[in-house]
PDB file of C-alpha atoms in Angstrom:
ATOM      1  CA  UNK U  15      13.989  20.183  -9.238  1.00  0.00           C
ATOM      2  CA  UNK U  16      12.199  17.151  -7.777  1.00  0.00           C
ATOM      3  CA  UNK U  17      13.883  17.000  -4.371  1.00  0.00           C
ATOM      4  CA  UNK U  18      11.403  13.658  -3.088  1.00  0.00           C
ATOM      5  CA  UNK U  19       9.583  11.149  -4.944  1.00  0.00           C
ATOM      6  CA  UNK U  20       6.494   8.951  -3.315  1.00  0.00           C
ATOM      7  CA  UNK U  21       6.143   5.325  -4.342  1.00  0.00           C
ATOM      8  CA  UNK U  22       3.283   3.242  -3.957  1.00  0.00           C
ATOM      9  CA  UNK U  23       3.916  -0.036  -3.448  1.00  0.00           C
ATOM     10  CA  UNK U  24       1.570  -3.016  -4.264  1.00  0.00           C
ATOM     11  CA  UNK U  25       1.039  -2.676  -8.037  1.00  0.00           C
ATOM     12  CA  UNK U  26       4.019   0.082  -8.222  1.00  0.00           C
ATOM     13  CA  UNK U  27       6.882  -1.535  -7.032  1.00  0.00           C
ATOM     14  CA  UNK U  28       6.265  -4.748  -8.171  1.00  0.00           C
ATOM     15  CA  UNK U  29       3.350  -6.154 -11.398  1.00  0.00           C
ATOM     16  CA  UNK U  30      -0.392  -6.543 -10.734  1.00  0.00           C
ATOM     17  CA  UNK U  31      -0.155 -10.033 -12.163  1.00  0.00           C
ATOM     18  CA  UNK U  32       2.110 -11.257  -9.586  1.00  0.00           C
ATOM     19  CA  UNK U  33       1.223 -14.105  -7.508  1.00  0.00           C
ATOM     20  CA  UNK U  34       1.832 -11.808  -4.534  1.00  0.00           C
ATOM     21  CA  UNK U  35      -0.766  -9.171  -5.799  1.00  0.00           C
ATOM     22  CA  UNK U  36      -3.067 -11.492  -6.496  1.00  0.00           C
ATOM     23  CA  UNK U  37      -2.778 -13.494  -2.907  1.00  0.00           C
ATOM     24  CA  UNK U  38      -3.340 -10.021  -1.113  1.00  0.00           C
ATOM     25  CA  UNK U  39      -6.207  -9.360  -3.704  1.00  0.00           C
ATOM     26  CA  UNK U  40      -7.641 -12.684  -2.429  1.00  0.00           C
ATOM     27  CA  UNK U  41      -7.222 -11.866   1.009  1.00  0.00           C
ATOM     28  CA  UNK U  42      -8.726  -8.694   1.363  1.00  0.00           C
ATOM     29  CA  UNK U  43     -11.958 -10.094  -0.239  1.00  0.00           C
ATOM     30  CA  UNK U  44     -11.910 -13.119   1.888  1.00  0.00           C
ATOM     31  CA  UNK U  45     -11.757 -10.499   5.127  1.00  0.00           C
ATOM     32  CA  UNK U  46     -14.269  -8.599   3.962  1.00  0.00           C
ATOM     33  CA  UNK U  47     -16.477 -11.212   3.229  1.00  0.00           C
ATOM     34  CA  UNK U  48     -15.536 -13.017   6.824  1.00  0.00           C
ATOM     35  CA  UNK U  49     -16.414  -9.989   8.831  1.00  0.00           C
ATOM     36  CA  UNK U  50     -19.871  -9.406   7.107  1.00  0.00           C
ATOM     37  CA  UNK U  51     -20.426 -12.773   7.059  1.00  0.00           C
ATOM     38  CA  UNK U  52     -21.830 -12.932   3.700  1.00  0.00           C
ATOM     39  CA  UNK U  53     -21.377 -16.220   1.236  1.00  0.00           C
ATOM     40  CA  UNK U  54     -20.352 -16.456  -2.251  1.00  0.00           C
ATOM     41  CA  UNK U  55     -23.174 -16.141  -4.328  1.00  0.00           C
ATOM     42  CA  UNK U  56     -24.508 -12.790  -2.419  1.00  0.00           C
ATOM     43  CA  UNK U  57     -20.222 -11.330  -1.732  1.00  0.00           C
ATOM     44  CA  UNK U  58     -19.668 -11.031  -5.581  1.00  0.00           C
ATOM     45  CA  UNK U  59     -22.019  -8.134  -6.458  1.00  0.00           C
ATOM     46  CA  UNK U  60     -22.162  -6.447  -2.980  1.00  0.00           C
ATOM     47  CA  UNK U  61     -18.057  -6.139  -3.024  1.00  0.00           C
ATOM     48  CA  UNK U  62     -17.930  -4.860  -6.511  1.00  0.00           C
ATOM     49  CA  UNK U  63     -20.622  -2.044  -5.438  1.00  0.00           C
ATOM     50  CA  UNK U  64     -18.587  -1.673  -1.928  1.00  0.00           C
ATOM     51  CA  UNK U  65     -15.660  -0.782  -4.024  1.00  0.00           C
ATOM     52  CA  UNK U  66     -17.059   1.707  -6.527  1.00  0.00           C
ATOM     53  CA  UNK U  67     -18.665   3.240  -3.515  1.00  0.00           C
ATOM     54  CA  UNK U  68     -15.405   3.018  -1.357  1.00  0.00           C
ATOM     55  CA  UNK U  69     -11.873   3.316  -3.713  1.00  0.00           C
ATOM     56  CA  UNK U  70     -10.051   2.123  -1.163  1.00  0.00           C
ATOM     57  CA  UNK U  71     -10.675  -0.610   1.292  1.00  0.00           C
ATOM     58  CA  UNK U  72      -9.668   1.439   4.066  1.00  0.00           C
ATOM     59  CA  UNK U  73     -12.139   3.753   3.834  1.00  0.00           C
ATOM     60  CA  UNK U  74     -14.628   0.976   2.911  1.00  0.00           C
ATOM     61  CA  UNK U  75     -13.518  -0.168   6.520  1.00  0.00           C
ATOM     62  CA  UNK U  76     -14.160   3.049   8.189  1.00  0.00           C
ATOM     63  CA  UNK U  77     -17.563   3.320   6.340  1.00  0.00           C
ATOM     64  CA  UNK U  78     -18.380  -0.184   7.864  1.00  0.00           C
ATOM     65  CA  UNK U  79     -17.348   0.309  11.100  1.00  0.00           C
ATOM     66  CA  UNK U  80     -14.789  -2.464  10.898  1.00  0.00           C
ATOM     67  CA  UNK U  81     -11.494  -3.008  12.816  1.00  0.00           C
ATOM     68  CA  UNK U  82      -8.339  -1.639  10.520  1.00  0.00           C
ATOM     69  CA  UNK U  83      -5.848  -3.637  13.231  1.00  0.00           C
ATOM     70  CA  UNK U  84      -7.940  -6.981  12.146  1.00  0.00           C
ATOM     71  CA  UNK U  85      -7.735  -5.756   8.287  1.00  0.00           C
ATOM     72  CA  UNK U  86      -3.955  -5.555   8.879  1.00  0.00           C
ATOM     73  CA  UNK U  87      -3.626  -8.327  10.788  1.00  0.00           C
ATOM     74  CA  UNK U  88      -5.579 -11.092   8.526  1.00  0.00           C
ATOM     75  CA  UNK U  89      -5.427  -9.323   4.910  1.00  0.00           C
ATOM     76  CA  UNK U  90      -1.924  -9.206   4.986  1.00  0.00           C
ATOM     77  CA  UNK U  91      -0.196 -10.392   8.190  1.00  0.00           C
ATOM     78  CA  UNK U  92      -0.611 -14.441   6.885  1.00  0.00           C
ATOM     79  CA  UNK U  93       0.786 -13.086   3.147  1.00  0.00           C
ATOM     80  CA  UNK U  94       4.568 -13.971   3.026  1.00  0.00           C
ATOM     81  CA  UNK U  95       6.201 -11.558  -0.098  1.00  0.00           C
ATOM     82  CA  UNK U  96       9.557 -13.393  -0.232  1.00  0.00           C
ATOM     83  CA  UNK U  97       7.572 -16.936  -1.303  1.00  0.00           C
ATOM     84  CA  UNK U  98       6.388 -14.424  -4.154  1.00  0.00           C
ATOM     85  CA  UNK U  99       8.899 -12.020  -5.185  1.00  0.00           C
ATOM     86  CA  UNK U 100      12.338 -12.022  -5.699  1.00  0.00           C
ATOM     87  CA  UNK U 101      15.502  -9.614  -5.242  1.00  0.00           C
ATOM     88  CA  UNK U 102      15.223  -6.995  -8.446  1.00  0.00           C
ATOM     89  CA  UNK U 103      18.467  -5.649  -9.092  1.00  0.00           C
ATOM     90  CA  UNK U 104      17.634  -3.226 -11.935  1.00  0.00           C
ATOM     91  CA  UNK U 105      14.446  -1.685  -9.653  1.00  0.00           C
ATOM     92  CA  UNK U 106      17.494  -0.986  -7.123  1.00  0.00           C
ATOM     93  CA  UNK U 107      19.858   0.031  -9.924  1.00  0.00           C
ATOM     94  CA  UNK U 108      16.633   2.647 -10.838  1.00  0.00           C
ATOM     95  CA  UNK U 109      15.768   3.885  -7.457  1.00  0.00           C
ATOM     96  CA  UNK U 110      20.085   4.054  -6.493  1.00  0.00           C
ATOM     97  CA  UNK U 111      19.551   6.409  -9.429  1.00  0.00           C
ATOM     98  CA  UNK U 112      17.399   9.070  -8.159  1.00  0.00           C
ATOM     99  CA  UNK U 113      18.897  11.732  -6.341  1.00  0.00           C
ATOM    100  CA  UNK U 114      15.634  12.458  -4.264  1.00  0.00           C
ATOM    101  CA  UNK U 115      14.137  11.250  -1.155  1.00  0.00           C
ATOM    102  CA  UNK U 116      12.715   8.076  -2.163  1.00  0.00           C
ATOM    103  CA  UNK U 117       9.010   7.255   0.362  1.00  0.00           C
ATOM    104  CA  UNK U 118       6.764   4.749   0.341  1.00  0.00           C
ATOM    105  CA  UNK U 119       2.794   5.335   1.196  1.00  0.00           C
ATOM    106  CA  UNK U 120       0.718   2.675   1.353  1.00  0.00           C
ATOM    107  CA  UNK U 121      -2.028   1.765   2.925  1.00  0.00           C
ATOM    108  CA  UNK U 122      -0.852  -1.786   3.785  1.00  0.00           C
ATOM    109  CA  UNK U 123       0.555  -2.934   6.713  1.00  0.00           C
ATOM    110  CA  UNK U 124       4.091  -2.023   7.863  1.00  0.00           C
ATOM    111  CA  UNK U 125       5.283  -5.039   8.421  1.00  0.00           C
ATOM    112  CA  UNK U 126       3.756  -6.322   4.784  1.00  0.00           C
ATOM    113  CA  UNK U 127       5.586  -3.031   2.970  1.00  0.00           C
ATOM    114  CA  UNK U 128       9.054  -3.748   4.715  1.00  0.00           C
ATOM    115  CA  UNK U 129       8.693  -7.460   3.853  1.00  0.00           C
ATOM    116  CA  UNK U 130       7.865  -6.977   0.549  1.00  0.00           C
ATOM    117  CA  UNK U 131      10.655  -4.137   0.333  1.00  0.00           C
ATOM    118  CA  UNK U 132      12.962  -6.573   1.718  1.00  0.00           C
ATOM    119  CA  UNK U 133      12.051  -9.422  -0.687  1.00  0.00           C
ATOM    120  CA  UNK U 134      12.480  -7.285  -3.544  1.00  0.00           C
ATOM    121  CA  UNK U 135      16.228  -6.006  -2.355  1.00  0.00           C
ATOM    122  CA  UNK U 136      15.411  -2.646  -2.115  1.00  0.00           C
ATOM    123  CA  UNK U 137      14.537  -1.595   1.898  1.00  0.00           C
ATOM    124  CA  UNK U 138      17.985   0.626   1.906  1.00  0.00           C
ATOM    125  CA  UNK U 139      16.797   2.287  -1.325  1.00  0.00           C
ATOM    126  CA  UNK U 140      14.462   4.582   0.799  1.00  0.00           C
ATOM    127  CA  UNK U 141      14.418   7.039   3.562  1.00  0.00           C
ATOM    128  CA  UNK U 142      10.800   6.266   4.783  1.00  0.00           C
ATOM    129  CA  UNK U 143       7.893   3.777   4.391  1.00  0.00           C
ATOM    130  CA  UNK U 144       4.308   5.530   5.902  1.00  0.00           C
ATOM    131  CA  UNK U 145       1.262   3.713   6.948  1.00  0.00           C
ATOM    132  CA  UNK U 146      -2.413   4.290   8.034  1.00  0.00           C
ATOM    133  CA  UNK U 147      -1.882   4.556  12.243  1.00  0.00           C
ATOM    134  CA  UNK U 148       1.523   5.503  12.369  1.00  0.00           C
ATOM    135  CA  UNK U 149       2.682   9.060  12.010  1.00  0.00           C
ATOM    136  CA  UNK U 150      -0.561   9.397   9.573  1.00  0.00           C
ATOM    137  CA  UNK U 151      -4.122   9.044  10.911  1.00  0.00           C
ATOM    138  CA  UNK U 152      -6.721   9.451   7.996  1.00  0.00           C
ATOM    139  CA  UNK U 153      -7.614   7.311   5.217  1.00  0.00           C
ATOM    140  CA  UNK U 154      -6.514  10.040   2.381  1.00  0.00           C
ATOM    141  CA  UNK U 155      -2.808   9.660   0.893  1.00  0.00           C
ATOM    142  CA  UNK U 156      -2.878  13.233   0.315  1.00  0.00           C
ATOM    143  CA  UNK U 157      -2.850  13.730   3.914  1.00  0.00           C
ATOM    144  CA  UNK U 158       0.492  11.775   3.846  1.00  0.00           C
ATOM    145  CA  UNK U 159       2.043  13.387   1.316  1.00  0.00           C
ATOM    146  CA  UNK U 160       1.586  16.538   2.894  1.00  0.00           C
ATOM    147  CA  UNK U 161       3.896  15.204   5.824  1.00  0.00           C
ATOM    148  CA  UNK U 162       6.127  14.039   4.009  1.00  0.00           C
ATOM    149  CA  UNK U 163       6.110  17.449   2.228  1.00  0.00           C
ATOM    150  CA  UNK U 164       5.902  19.259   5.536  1.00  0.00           C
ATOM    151  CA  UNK U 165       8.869  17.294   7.068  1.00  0.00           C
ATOM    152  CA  UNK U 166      11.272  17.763   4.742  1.00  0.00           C
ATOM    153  CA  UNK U 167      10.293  21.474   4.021  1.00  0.00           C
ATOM    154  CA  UNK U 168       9.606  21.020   0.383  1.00  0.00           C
ATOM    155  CA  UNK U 169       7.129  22.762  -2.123  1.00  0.00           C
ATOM    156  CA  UNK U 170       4.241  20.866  -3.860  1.00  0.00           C
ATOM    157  CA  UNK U 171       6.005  21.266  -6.889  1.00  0.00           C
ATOM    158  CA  UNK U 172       9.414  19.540  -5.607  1.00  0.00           C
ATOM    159  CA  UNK U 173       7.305  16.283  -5.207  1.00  0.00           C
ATOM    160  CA  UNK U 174       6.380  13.294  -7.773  1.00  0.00           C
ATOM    161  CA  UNK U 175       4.329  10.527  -6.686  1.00  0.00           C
ATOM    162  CA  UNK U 176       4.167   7.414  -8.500  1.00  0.00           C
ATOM    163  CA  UNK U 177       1.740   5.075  -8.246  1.00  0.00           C
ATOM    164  CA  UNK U 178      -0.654   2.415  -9.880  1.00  0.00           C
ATOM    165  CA  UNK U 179      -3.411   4.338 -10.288  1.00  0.00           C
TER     166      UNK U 179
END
């Protein structure tokens, strides 16, 4: 029996093609290309490499030496979810549905996950939301899941993650 259940969020919880997904999109490669100060022409192919080399930007950040706090900060602390998304009733309908521990792990921002969790009606839905620096200090989601896992004193096997990728 699947006693907790791990959402993503950007992507998951709400469509790639939304105007929200594809601000932060935009943002993230506008930080990155701010902080190593690269232009246009010479920023297309190096971030497409970057990103092969690094799947996610956090540990592209690490690898570069960068500031996460700053990533936070500008990639998503100017995005505003509820210009983007609005209140989905049958998402909360769904998740009201599951008997498990509903998470969130994602490697944005607190304050971007509860805001977008917030715009999309569905905050009281679950019974945690984990990010990079808080009670989890690597760049791997697996290390996450294993305190969530931990914490609640469940087997691998009484787990489901869902995600984007």
């Amino acid at each position: 029996m699947i006693k907790a259940i791990i959402f993503d969020l950007d992507g998951t919880l709400y469509p790639r093609t939304s105007s929200l997904y594809l601000s932060m999109s935009a943002s993230i490669r506008q930080w990155f290309q701010d902080q190593l100060g690269m232009d246009n022409i010479d920023f297309g192919s190096y971030f497409e490499q970057m990103k092969a080399a690094h799947p996610t930007p956090l540990e592209a950040i690490q690898a570069l030496g960068l500031s996460t706090d700053s990533f936070h900060a500008n990639a998503f602390g100017k995005l505003n979810p509820e210009l983007h998304l609005v209140p989905d009733e049958k998402l909360r309908l769904m998740l009201d549905g599951l008997l498990a521990g509903k998470f969130i792990v994602t490697l944005s921002s607190r304050r971007h996950a509860v805001n977008v969790l917030k715009a999309l009606g569905i905050e009281p839905c679950f019974s945690g939301v984990i990010v990079p620096g808080s009670e989890w200090n690597t760049m791997s989601k697996l290390d996450a899941y294993e305190l969530i896992r931990r914490q609640g004193g469940w087997k691998s096997e009484e787990m489901c993650v869902v995600g984007d990728d």
